[in-house]
Amino acid sequence: MPEMPEVQAHAERLSGDFAGQRLERFVPITFTALKTAVPAPDKAYGLPLEEVGRRGKYLLVRFEPITFVVHLMQGGRLLVDDKQAAKPRGGQARFVFDWSGPALLLTEQGTERRAGVWCVDRDAELTSTPLDRLGPEAATIEPDELLTRFREKSMRLHGFLRDQGRVAGIGRRLANEVCHRARLSPFAMTGKLTANDAATVVTAIRDSVAEGLDYERTRDDMSSSKDRPGRVHGRTGATCPVCGDAIRAVEYSGYTVNYCPTCQTGGKVLADNTTSKFLK
Ligand SMILES: [Zn+2]
C-alpha cells in the first residue's frame, strides 16, 4: 500500500502536471467509486485545479469550492490517463479536464474495490469524513505529543504506528522500518515507552519518511512496494545492514512484521498467534 512518501511525491507530480487545468467533469465508473452524495462534484466544473495535496495516505484533489479526497487503499492508483478508454482496466473514476491533454484515472486492481473518492466542501475538508478521523501527521509530530498519544491507550508499537487515528501516514512497511531505526521491538507496549523513546521514534519516523521521499521524488510514477528503500521490510532472512543478524518475520494474514532480534529485541525471537517462519 502506498504510504506517506509515495502519496506525497505523487501529489507533487500531479500538481505539476495538472494544476490550472479546468475540470470538465468527474465520471464515476463503478457504483462504489464515489462515497458521498453532497456536495455534488459538478460544483467544481469549469474551475481550475488548484493543487493536489495530501493528508495521511489520502490525495486531496483541490478546487476552490470542493476537494476530492482520494484513497488508493492497497491496489489503487491515480494515473495520468492519455487514452481515456471507454472501459479502462480496473477503472473506478475519471477526472476529465477541459484541455487536449490527459485525464486522471483512478484505478484499482484486484477484487477488493475499496479505493474511492469522497467529495467534501473545501472549507470543511479536515472535519469531514474521512479525514476527520485521522491523527496528526506522523512526519511532523513532536515528541511530547507522540508520548501523550502513546499513553492514551497502551498497544503494540507496530500497531500504533499503523493506526491512522493515532498518527497518519504510516503503513505496514514504514512501521517495520521505524521500529528498526528506533531499535525498539515492534511488540513494545506504547504505555511503557519513555520520553526518550518518543524522541527516538520521532527521529526514526522522519528519517524513514525522508528516505522514502528522496527515492520517490526521483521517479516519474508511483513505485511498487518491492522498489521502495528499506532495511527490514520484505527482507525476511536477509542480513541486517546494521548488525549482521538475520531479519526475522512474524506473519499475519494480511501483512508481515519484519524486525532484527539483535537490534530490537535483545536477541529474542518473537512469536505471536502464528509461528515465526525462521529459526523458531
Ligand atoms: Zn540488526
PDB file of C-alpha atoms and ligand atoms in Angstrom:
ATOM      1  CA  MET A   1       0.000   0.000   0.000  1.00  0.00           C
ATOM      2  CA  PRO A   2       1.283   3.469  -0.794  1.00  0.00           C
ATOM      3  CA  GLU A   3       2.256   5.311   2.385  1.00  0.00           C
ATOM      4  CA  MET A   4       3.064   8.940   3.095  1.00  0.00           C
ATOM      5  CA  PRO A   5       6.229   9.245   0.928  1.00  0.00           C
ATOM      6  CA  GLU A   6       4.625   7.645  -2.117  1.00  0.00           C
ATOM      7  CA  VAL A   7       1.408   9.639  -1.792  1.00  0.00           C
ATOM      8  CA  GLN A   8       3.260  12.915  -1.137  1.00  0.00           C
ATOM      9  CA  ALA A   9       5.568  12.554  -4.140  1.00  0.00           C
ATOM     10  CA  HIS A  10       2.624  11.555  -6.323  1.00  0.00           C
ATOM     11  CA  ALA A  11       0.652  14.617  -5.188  1.00  0.00           C
ATOM     12  CA  GLU A  12       3.612  16.807  -6.145  1.00  0.00           C
ATOM     13  CA  ARG A  13       3.869  15.209  -9.595  1.00  0.00           C
ATOM     14  CA  LEU A  14       0.141  15.586 -10.258  1.00  0.00           C
ATOM     15  CA  SER A  15       0.152  19.216  -9.108  1.00  0.00           C
ATOM     16  CA  GLY A  16       2.970  19.892 -11.540  1.00  0.00           C
ATOM     17  CA  ASP A  17       1.154  18.233 -14.414  1.00  0.00           C
ATOM     18  CA  PHE A  18      -2.454  19.322 -13.805  1.00  0.00           C
ATOM     19  CA  ALA A  19      -2.635  22.495 -11.686  1.00  0.00           C
ATOM     20  CA  GLY A  20      -4.544  25.222 -13.510  1.00  0.00           C
ATOM     21  CA  GLN A  21      -6.470  22.841 -15.753  1.00  0.00           C
ATOM     22  CA  ARG A  22     -10.240  23.271 -15.618  1.00  0.00           C
ATOM     23  CA  LEU A  23     -12.395  20.315 -14.596  1.00  0.00           C
ATOM     24  CA  GLU A  24     -14.855  19.400 -17.308  1.00  0.00           C
ATOM     25  CA  ARG A  25     -16.485  16.532 -15.447  1.00  0.00           C
ATOM     26  CA  PHE A  26     -15.965  13.836 -12.829  1.00  0.00           C
ATOM     27  CA  VAL A  27     -17.111  10.426 -14.014  1.00  0.00           C
ATOM     28  CA  PRO A  28     -17.650   7.560 -11.553  1.00  0.00           C
ATOM     29  CA  ILE A  29     -17.077   4.339 -13.470  1.00  0.00           C
ATOM     30  CA  THR A  30     -18.249   1.932 -10.759  1.00  0.00           C
ATOM     31  CA  PHE A  31     -21.118   2.305  -8.297  1.00  0.00           C
ATOM     32  CA  THR A  32     -18.776   2.222  -5.327  1.00  0.00           C
ATOM     33  CA  ALA A  33     -16.233   4.811  -6.503  1.00  0.00           C
ATOM     34  CA  LEU A  34     -17.936   7.953  -5.190  1.00  0.00           C
ATOM     35  CA  LYS A  35     -18.606   7.608  -1.470  1.00  0.00           C
ATOM     36  CA  THR A  36     -20.546  10.850  -0.951  1.00  0.00           C
ATOM     37  CA  ALA A  37     -23.767  12.414  -2.304  1.00  0.00           C
ATOM     38  CA  VAL A  38     -23.319  16.005  -1.113  1.00  0.00           C
ATOM     39  CA  PRO A  39     -21.708  18.270  -2.219  1.00  0.00           C
ATOM     40  CA  ALA A  40     -22.035  17.346  -5.886  1.00  0.00           C
ATOM     41  CA  PRO A  41     -18.861  17.055  -7.961  1.00  0.00           C
ATOM     42  CA  ASP A  42     -20.297  19.489 -10.509  1.00  0.00           C
ATOM     43  CA  LYS A  43     -19.620  22.371  -8.118  1.00  0.00           C
ATOM     44  CA  ALA A  44     -16.060  22.194  -9.450  1.00  0.00           C
ATOM     45  CA  TYR A  45     -16.950  22.027 -13.149  1.00  0.00           C
ATOM     46  CA  GLY A  46     -15.309  24.770 -15.154  1.00  0.00           C
ATOM     47  CA  LEU A  47     -12.944  25.649 -12.305  1.00  0.00           C
ATOM     48  CA  PRO A  48      -9.163  25.217 -12.307  1.00  0.00           C
ATOM     49  CA  LEU A  49      -7.437  22.565 -10.243  1.00  0.00           C
ATOM     50  CA  GLU A  50      -5.602  24.469  -7.535  1.00  0.00           C
ATOM     51  CA  GLU A  51      -3.330  21.640  -6.441  1.00  0.00           C
ATOM     52  CA  VAL A  52      -3.155  18.019  -5.440  1.00  0.00           C
ATOM     53  CA  GLY A  53      -2.367  17.899  -1.732  1.00  0.00           C
ATOM     54  CA  ARG A  54      -2.062  15.135   0.837  1.00  0.00           C
ATOM     55  CA  ARG A  55      -3.293  14.287   4.320  1.00  0.00           C
ATOM     56  CA  GLY A  56      -2.188  10.972   5.796  1.00  0.00           C
ATOM     57  CA  LYS A  57      -2.402   8.472   2.952  1.00  0.00           C
ATOM     58  CA  TYR A  58      -5.093  10.436   1.094  1.00  0.00           C
ATOM     59  CA  LEU A  59      -4.645  12.510  -2.052  1.00  0.00           C
ATOM     60  CA  LEU A  60      -6.575  15.805  -1.996  1.00  0.00           C
ATOM     61  CA  VAL A  61      -7.640  16.975  -5.450  1.00  0.00           C
ATOM     62  CA  ARG A  62      -8.476  20.572  -4.601  1.00  0.00           C
ATOM     63  CA  PHE A  63     -10.717  23.058  -6.351  1.00  0.00           C
ATOM     64  CA  GLU A  64     -11.849  26.337  -4.824  1.00  0.00           C
ATOM     65  CA  PRO A  65     -15.239  25.156  -3.524  1.00  0.00           C
ATOM     66  CA  ILE A  66     -14.650  21.420  -3.083  1.00  0.00           C
ATOM     67  CA  THR A  67     -11.983  18.811  -2.556  1.00  0.00           C
ATOM     68  CA  PHE A  68     -11.996  15.301  -3.953  1.00  0.00           C
ATOM     69  CA  VAL A  69     -10.437  13.136  -1.246  1.00  0.00           C
ATOM     70  CA  VAL A  70      -8.945  10.046  -2.887  1.00  0.00           C
ATOM     71  CA  HIS A  71      -7.884   6.912  -1.051  1.00  0.00           C
ATOM     72  CA  LEU A  72      -5.885   4.368  -3.025  1.00  0.00           C
ATOM     73  CA  MET A  73      -6.082   1.558  -0.445  1.00  0.00           C
ATOM     74  CA  GLN A  74      -3.998  -1.488  -1.407  1.00  0.00           C
ATOM     75  CA  GLY A  75      -4.062  -1.645  -5.183  1.00  0.00           C
ATOM     76  CA  GLY A  76      -5.377   1.757  -6.217  1.00  0.00           C
ATOM     77  CA  ARG A  77      -3.560   4.271  -8.405  1.00  0.00           C
ATOM     78  CA  LEU A  78      -4.429   7.724  -9.676  1.00  0.00           C
ATOM     79  CA  LEU A  79      -2.987   7.557 -13.163  1.00  0.00           C
ATOM     80  CA  VAL A  80      -2.315  10.074 -15.898  1.00  0.00           C
ATOM     81  CA  ASP A  81      -4.790   8.857 -18.494  1.00  0.00           C
ATOM     82  CA  ASP A  82      -3.797   9.602 -22.086  1.00  0.00           C
ATOM     83  CA  LYS A  83      -6.091   7.094 -23.756  1.00  0.00           C
ATOM     84  CA  GLN A  84      -9.365   7.731 -21.937  1.00  0.00           C
ATOM     85  CA  ALA A  85     -10.604   4.276 -22.917  1.00  0.00           C
ATOM     86  CA  ALA A  86     -14.337   3.636 -22.577  1.00  0.00           C
ATOM     87  CA  LYS A  87     -13.770   0.660 -20.257  1.00  0.00           C
ATOM     88  CA  PRO A  88     -10.361   1.064 -18.652  1.00  0.00           C
ATOM     89  CA  ARG A  89      -8.996  -1.951 -16.804  1.00  0.00           C
ATOM     90  CA  GLY A  90      -9.714  -1.600 -13.100  1.00  0.00           C
ATOM     91  CA  GLY A  91     -11.206   1.848 -13.734  1.00  0.00           C
ATOM     92  CA  GLN A  92     -13.046   3.403 -10.785  1.00  0.00           C
ATOM     93  CA  ALA A  93     -13.471   7.067 -11.632  1.00  0.00           C
ATOM     94  CA  ARG A  94     -12.103   9.676 -14.018  1.00  0.00           C
ATOM     95  CA  PHE A  95     -11.388  13.393 -13.798  1.00  0.00           C
ATOM     96  CA  VAL A  96     -11.757  14.884 -17.283  1.00  0.00           C
ATOM     97  CA  PHE A  97     -10.204  18.306 -17.853  1.00  0.00           C
ATOM     98  CA  ASP A  98     -11.065  20.968 -20.383  1.00  0.00           C
ATOM     99  CA  TRP A  99      -7.922  20.637 -22.491  1.00  0.00           C
ATOM    100  CA  SER A 100      -6.395  18.394 -25.108  1.00  0.00           C
ATOM    101  CA  GLY A 101      -4.115  16.772 -22.507  1.00  0.00           C
ATOM    102  CA  PRO A 102      -4.728  13.658 -20.418  1.00  0.00           C
ATOM    103  CA  ALA A 103      -7.397  12.922 -17.831  1.00  0.00           C
ATOM    104  CA  LEU A 104      -6.791  11.479 -14.370  1.00  0.00           C
ATOM    105  CA  LEU A 105      -7.999   7.935 -13.850  1.00  0.00           C
ATOM    106  CA  LEU A 106      -8.496   6.218 -10.504  1.00  0.00           C
ATOM    107  CA  THR A 107      -7.874   2.509 -10.947  1.00  0.00           C
ATOM    108  CA  GLU A 108      -7.908  -0.383  -8.543  1.00  0.00           C
ATOM    109  CA  GLN A 109      -6.614  -3.789  -9.485  1.00  0.00           C
ATOM    110  CA  GLY A 110      -7.884  -6.876  -7.701  1.00  0.00           C
ATOM    111  CA  THR A 111     -11.348  -7.564  -6.417  1.00  0.00           C
ATOM    112  CA  GLU A 112     -11.412  -5.670  -3.133  1.00  0.00           C
ATOM    113  CA  ARG A 113     -12.831  -2.462  -4.574  1.00  0.00           C
ATOM    114  CA  ARG A 114     -12.015  -0.355  -1.566  1.00  0.00           C
ATOM    115  CA  ALA A 115     -10.352   2.620  -3.218  1.00  0.00           C
ATOM    116  CA  GLY A 116     -12.661   5.554  -3.509  1.00  0.00           C
ATOM    117  CA  VAL A 117     -13.404   9.246  -3.696  1.00  0.00           C
ATOM    118  CA  TRP A 118     -15.116  11.480  -1.146  1.00  0.00           C
ATOM    119  CA  CYS A 119     -16.308  14.846  -2.375  1.00  0.00           C
ATOM    120  CA  VAL A 120     -16.232  17.367   0.505  1.00  0.00           C
ATOM    121  CA  ASP A 121     -16.587  21.124   0.965  1.00  0.00           C
ATOM    122  CA  ARG A 122     -13.156  22.678   0.786  1.00  0.00           C
ATOM    123  CA  ASP A 123     -13.585  24.762   3.938  1.00  0.00           C
ATOM    124  CA  ALA A 124     -14.691  21.674   5.913  1.00  0.00           C
ATOM    125  CA  GLU A 125     -12.121  19.370   4.345  1.00  0.00           C
ATOM    126  CA  LEU A 126     -10.362  18.309   7.538  1.00  0.00           C
ATOM    127  CA  THR A 127     -13.527  17.972   9.625  1.00  0.00           C
ATOM    128  CA  SER A 128     -15.454  15.855   7.095  1.00  0.00           C
ATOM    129  CA  THR A 129     -15.384  12.078   6.626  1.00  0.00           C
ATOM    130  CA  PRO A 130     -12.878  10.510   6.051  1.00  0.00           C
ATOM    131  CA  LEU A 131     -10.153  12.988   7.102  1.00  0.00           C
ATOM    132  CA  ASP A 132     -11.871  13.845  10.406  1.00  0.00           C
ATOM    133  CA  ARG A 133     -10.753  10.596  11.997  1.00  0.00           C
ATOM    134  CA  LEU A 134      -7.045  10.997  11.277  1.00  0.00           C
ATOM    135  CA  GLY A 135      -4.432  11.628  13.939  1.00  0.00           C
ATOM    136  CA  PRO A 136      -1.666  14.197  13.463  1.00  0.00           C
ATOM    137  CA  GLU A 137       0.728  13.816  10.555  1.00  0.00           C
ATOM    138  CA  ALA A 138       3.391  11.279  11.509  1.00  0.00           C
ATOM    139  CA  ALA A 139       6.099  13.178   9.661  1.00  0.00           C
ATOM    140  CA  THR A 140       5.674  16.359  11.716  1.00  0.00           C
ATOM    141  CA  ILE A 141       4.527  15.119  15.135  1.00  0.00           C
ATOM    142  CA  GLU A 142       6.669  16.338  18.047  1.00  0.00           C
ATOM    143  CA  PRO A 143       7.988  14.011  20.797  1.00  0.00           C
ATOM    144  CA  ASP A 144       5.709  15.440  23.528  1.00  0.00           C
ATOM    145  CA  GLU A 145       2.579  14.851  21.518  1.00  0.00           C
ATOM    146  CA  LEU A 146       3.713  11.386  20.487  1.00  0.00           C
ATOM    147  CA  LEU A 147       4.321  10.481  24.124  1.00  0.00           C
ATOM    148  CA  THR A 148       0.830  11.690  25.031  1.00  0.00           C
ATOM    149  CA  ARG A 149      -0.603   9.535  22.272  1.00  0.00           C
ATOM    150  CA  PHE A 150       1.479   6.532  23.357  1.00  0.00           C
ATOM    151  CA  ARG A 151      -0.159   6.793  26.771  1.00  0.00           C
ATOM    152  CA  GLU A 152      -3.761   7.252  25.644  1.00  0.00           C
ATOM    153  CA  LYS A 153      -4.033   3.524  25.134  1.00  0.00           C
ATOM    154  CA  SER A 154      -1.243   1.014  25.603  1.00  0.00           C
ATOM    155  CA  MET A 155      -0.839  -1.071  22.487  1.00  0.00           C
ATOM    156  CA  ARG A 156       1.930  -2.616  20.433  1.00  0.00           C
ATOM    157  CA  LEU A 157       4.165  -0.004  18.832  1.00  0.00           C
ATOM    158  CA  HIS A 158       3.798  -1.544  15.358  1.00  0.00           C
ATOM    159  CA  GLY A 159       0.005  -1.433  15.627  1.00  0.00           C
ATOM    160  CA  PHE A 160       0.096   2.105  16.996  1.00  0.00           C
ATOM    161  CA  LEU A 161       2.159   3.338  14.056  1.00  0.00           C
ATOM    162  CA  ARG A 162      -0.242   1.763  11.538  1.00  0.00           C
ATOM    163  CA  ASP A 163      -3.358   3.161  13.241  1.00  0.00           C
ATOM    164  CA  GLN A 164      -4.300   6.246  11.189  1.00  0.00           C
ATOM    165  CA  GLY A 165      -6.362   7.595  14.070  1.00  0.00           C
ATOM    166  CA  ARG A 166      -3.232   7.788  16.247  1.00  0.00           C
ATOM    167  CA  VAL A 167      -0.708   9.076  13.713  1.00  0.00           C
ATOM    168  CA  ALA A 168      -1.450   9.447   9.999  1.00  0.00           C
ATOM    169  CA  GLY A 169       0.632   8.408   7.009  1.00  0.00           C
ATOM    170  CA  ILE A 170       2.457   5.264   8.134  1.00  0.00           C
ATOM    171  CA  GLY A 171       1.568   1.785   6.923  1.00  0.00           C
ATOM    172  CA  ARG A 172       2.955  -1.710   7.233  1.00  0.00           C
ATOM    173  CA  ARG A 173       6.250  -1.016   5.513  1.00  0.00           C
ATOM    174  CA  LEU A 174       7.197   2.171   7.341  1.00  0.00           C
ATOM    175  CA  ALA A 175       6.068   0.697  10.669  1.00  0.00           C
ATOM    176  CA  ASN A 176       8.691  -2.020  10.205  1.00  0.00           C
ATOM    177  CA  GLU A 177      11.341   0.491   9.182  1.00  0.00           C
ATOM    178  CA  VAL A 178      10.566   2.920  12.030  1.00  0.00           C
ATOM    179  CA  CYS A 179      10.728   0.233  14.741  1.00  0.00           C
ATOM    180  CA  HIS A 180      14.060  -0.959  13.343  1.00  0.00           C
ATOM    181  CA  ARG A 181      15.585   2.518  13.140  1.00  0.00           C
ATOM    182  CA  ALA A 182      14.365   3.244  16.677  1.00  0.00           C
ATOM    183  CA  ARG A 183      15.825  -0.071  17.889  1.00  0.00           C
ATOM    184  CA  LEU A 184      12.514  -0.886  19.566  1.00  0.00           C
ATOM    185  CA  SER A 185      10.563  -4.113  19.437  1.00  0.00           C
ATOM    186  CA  PRO A 186       7.509  -3.928  17.157  1.00  0.00           C
ATOM    187  CA  PHE A 187       5.680  -5.526  20.091  1.00  0.00           C
ATOM    188  CA  ALA A 188       6.837  -2.938  22.678  1.00  0.00           C
ATOM    189  CA  MET A 189       3.792  -1.648  24.568  1.00  0.00           C
ATOM    190  CA  THR A 190       3.362   2.080  23.990  1.00  0.00           C
ATOM    191  CA  GLY A 191       2.219   2.654  27.582  1.00  0.00           C
ATOM    192  CA  LYS A 192       5.660   1.625  28.800  1.00  0.00           C
ATOM    193  CA  LEU A 193       7.660   3.803  26.402  1.00  0.00           C
ATOM    194  CA  THR A 194       9.528   6.798  27.826  1.00  0.00           C
ATOM    195  CA  ALA A 195      10.010  10.387  26.693  1.00  0.00           C
ATOM    196  CA  ASN A 196      13.380   9.273  25.351  1.00  0.00           C
ATOM    197  CA  ASP A 197      11.722   6.512  23.348  1.00  0.00           C
ATOM    198  CA  ALA A 198       9.212   9.002  21.917  1.00  0.00           C
ATOM    199  CA  ALA A 199      12.049  11.249  20.777  1.00  0.00           C
ATOM    200  CA  THR A 200      13.798   8.253  19.223  1.00  0.00           C
ATOM    201  CA  VAL A 201      10.636   7.214  17.385  1.00  0.00           C
ATOM    202  CA  VAL A 202      10.126  10.768  16.069  1.00  0.00           C
ATOM    203  CA  THR A 203      13.653  10.737  14.628  1.00  0.00           C
ATOM    204  CA  ALA A 204      13.084   7.270  13.167  1.00  0.00           C
ATOM    205  CA  ILE A 205       9.837   8.381  11.513  1.00  0.00           C
ATOM    206  CA  ARG A 206      11.437  11.486   9.999  1.00  0.00           C
ATOM    207  CA  ASP A 207      14.454   9.557   8.707  1.00  0.00           C
ATOM    208  CA  SER A 208      12.320   6.766   7.230  1.00  0.00           C
ATOM    209  CA  VAL A 209       9.955   9.235   5.572  1.00  0.00           C
ATOM    210  CA  ALA A 210      12.860  11.304   4.212  1.00  0.00           C
ATOM    211  CA  GLU A 211      14.477   8.201   2.734  1.00  0.00           C
ATOM    212  CA  GLY A 212      11.217   7.185   1.070  1.00  0.00           C
ATOM    213  CA  LEU A 213      10.530  10.691  -0.242  1.00  0.00           C
ATOM    214  CA  ASP A 214      14.036  11.095  -1.634  1.00  0.00           C
ATOM    215  CA  TYR A 215      13.622   7.889  -3.602  1.00  0.00           C
ATOM    216  CA  GLU A 216      10.053   8.530  -4.681  1.00  0.00           C
ATOM    217  CA  ARG A 217      10.823  12.029  -5.966  1.00  0.00           C
ATOM    218  CA  THR A 218      13.338  10.539  -8.432  1.00  0.00           C
ATOM    219  CA  ARG A 219      10.513   8.686 -10.169  1.00  0.00           C
ATOM    220  CA  ASP A 220       8.020   9.619 -12.887  1.00  0.00           C
ATOM    221  CA  ASP A 221       5.340   7.376 -11.405  1.00  0.00           C
ATOM    222  CA  MET A 222       4.448   5.784  -8.093  1.00  0.00           C
ATOM    223  CA  SER A 223       6.747   2.925  -7.072  1.00  0.00           C
ATOM    224  CA  SER A 224       5.529  -0.547  -6.264  1.00  0.00           C
ATOM    225  CA  SER A 225       6.403  -1.877  -2.832  1.00  0.00           C
ATOM    226  CA  LYS A 226       9.303  -4.055  -3.988  1.00  0.00           C
ATOM    227  CA  ASP A 227      11.139  -0.963  -5.297  1.00  0.00           C
ATOM    228  CA  ARG A 228      10.982   1.060  -2.087  1.00  0.00           C
ATOM    229  CA  PRO A 229      14.088   1.537   0.032  1.00  0.00           C
ATOM    230  CA  GLY A 230      14.348  -0.088   3.435  1.00  0.00           C
ATOM    231  CA  ARG A 231      16.373  -2.139   5.871  1.00  0.00           C
ATOM    232  CA  VAL A 232      13.937  -4.764   7.127  1.00  0.00           C
ATOM    233  CA  HIS A 233      10.602  -4.665   5.330  1.00  0.00           C
ATOM    234  CA  GLY A 234      10.199  -7.546   2.889  1.00  0.00           C
ATOM    235  CA  ARG A 235      13.734  -8.731   3.696  1.00  0.00           C
ATOM    236  CA  THR A 236      12.990 -11.838   5.780  1.00  0.00           C
ATOM    237  CA  GLY A 237      16.137 -13.960   6.048  1.00  0.00           C
ATOM    238  CA  ALA A 238      18.411 -11.205   4.703  1.00  0.00           C
ATOM    239  CA  THR A 239      21.225  -9.681   6.721  1.00  0.00           C
ATOM    240  CA  CYS A 240      20.528  -6.688   8.954  1.00  0.00           C
ATOM    241  CA  PRO A 241      22.585  -3.836   7.478  1.00  0.00           C
ATOM    242  CA  VAL A 242      23.280  -2.508  10.981  1.00  0.00           C
ATOM    243  CA  CYS A 243      24.422  -5.597  12.904  1.00  0.00           C
ATOM    244  CA  GLY A 244      24.555  -8.556  10.501  1.00  0.00           C
ATOM    245  CA  ASP A 245      21.904 -10.658  12.258  1.00  0.00           C
ATOM    246  CA  ALA A 246      19.189 -12.284  10.123  1.00  0.00           C
ATOM    247  CA  ILE A 247      15.961 -10.310   9.651  1.00  0.00           C
ATOM    248  CA  ARG A 248      13.028 -12.255  11.121  1.00  0.00           C
ATOM    249  CA  ALA A 249       9.329 -12.230  10.409  1.00  0.00           C
ATOM    250  CA  VAL A 250       6.074 -12.656  12.242  1.00  0.00           C
ATOM    251  CA  GLU A 251       3.381 -13.433   9.694  1.00  0.00           C
ATOM    252  CA  TYR A 252      -0.197 -12.234   9.922  1.00  0.00           C
ATOM    253  CA  SER A 253      -2.957 -12.900   7.412  1.00  0.00           C
ATOM    254  CA  GLY A 254      -2.641  -9.502   5.759  1.00  0.00           C
ATOM    255  CA  TYR A 255       0.918  -8.452   6.471  1.00  0.00           C
ATOM    256  CA  THR A 256       4.320  -9.323   7.871  1.00  0.00           C
ATOM    257  CA  VAL A 257       6.154  -7.782  10.799  1.00  0.00           C
ATOM    258  CA  ASN A 258       9.879  -7.733   9.993  1.00  0.00           C
ATOM    259  CA  TYR A 259      12.495  -6.988  12.629  1.00  0.00           C
ATOM    260  CA  CYS A 260      16.074  -7.660  13.701  1.00  0.00           C
ATOM    261  CA  PRO A 261      16.396  -9.503  17.037  1.00  0.00           C
ATOM    262  CA  THR A 262      19.849  -8.139  17.848  1.00  0.00           C
ATOM    263  CA  CYS A 263      18.890  -4.514  17.110  1.00  0.00           C
ATOM    264  CA  GLN A 264      15.375  -4.579  18.522  1.00  0.00           C
ATOM    265  CA  THR A 265      14.519  -7.319  20.985  1.00  0.00           C
ATOM    266  CA  GLY A 266      17.731  -8.117  22.842  1.00  0.00           C
ATOM    267  CA  GLY A 267      18.067 -11.224  20.675  1.00  0.00           C
ATOM    268  CA  LYS A 268      14.621 -12.579  21.481  1.00  0.00           C
ATOM    269  CA  VAL A 269      12.728 -14.155  18.587  1.00  0.00           C
ATOM    270  CA  LEU A 270       9.119 -13.006  18.579  1.00  0.00           C
ATOM    271  CA  ALA A 271       6.172 -15.257  18.068  1.00  0.00           C
ATOM    272  CA  ASP A 272       2.522 -14.388  18.098  1.00  0.00           C
ATOM    273  CA  ASN A 273      -0.617 -16.292  17.223  1.00  0.00           C
ATOM    274  CA  THR A 274       1.308 -17.704  14.315  1.00  0.00           C
ATOM    275  CA  THR A 275       4.721 -19.292  14.213  1.00  0.00           C
ATOM    276  CA  SER A 276       7.759 -17.326  13.245  1.00  0.00           C
ATOM    277  CA  LYS A 277       8.916 -18.556   9.875  1.00  0.00           C
ATOM    278  CA  PHE A 278      12.610 -18.557  10.595  1.00  0.00           C
ATOM    279  CA  LEU A 279      14.676 -20.118  13.356  1.00  0.00           C
ATOM    280  CA  LYS A 280      11.760 -20.971  15.592  1.00  0.00           C
TER     281      LYS A 280
HETATM  282 ZN    ZN B   1      20.328  -5.634  13.406  1.00  0.00          ZN
END
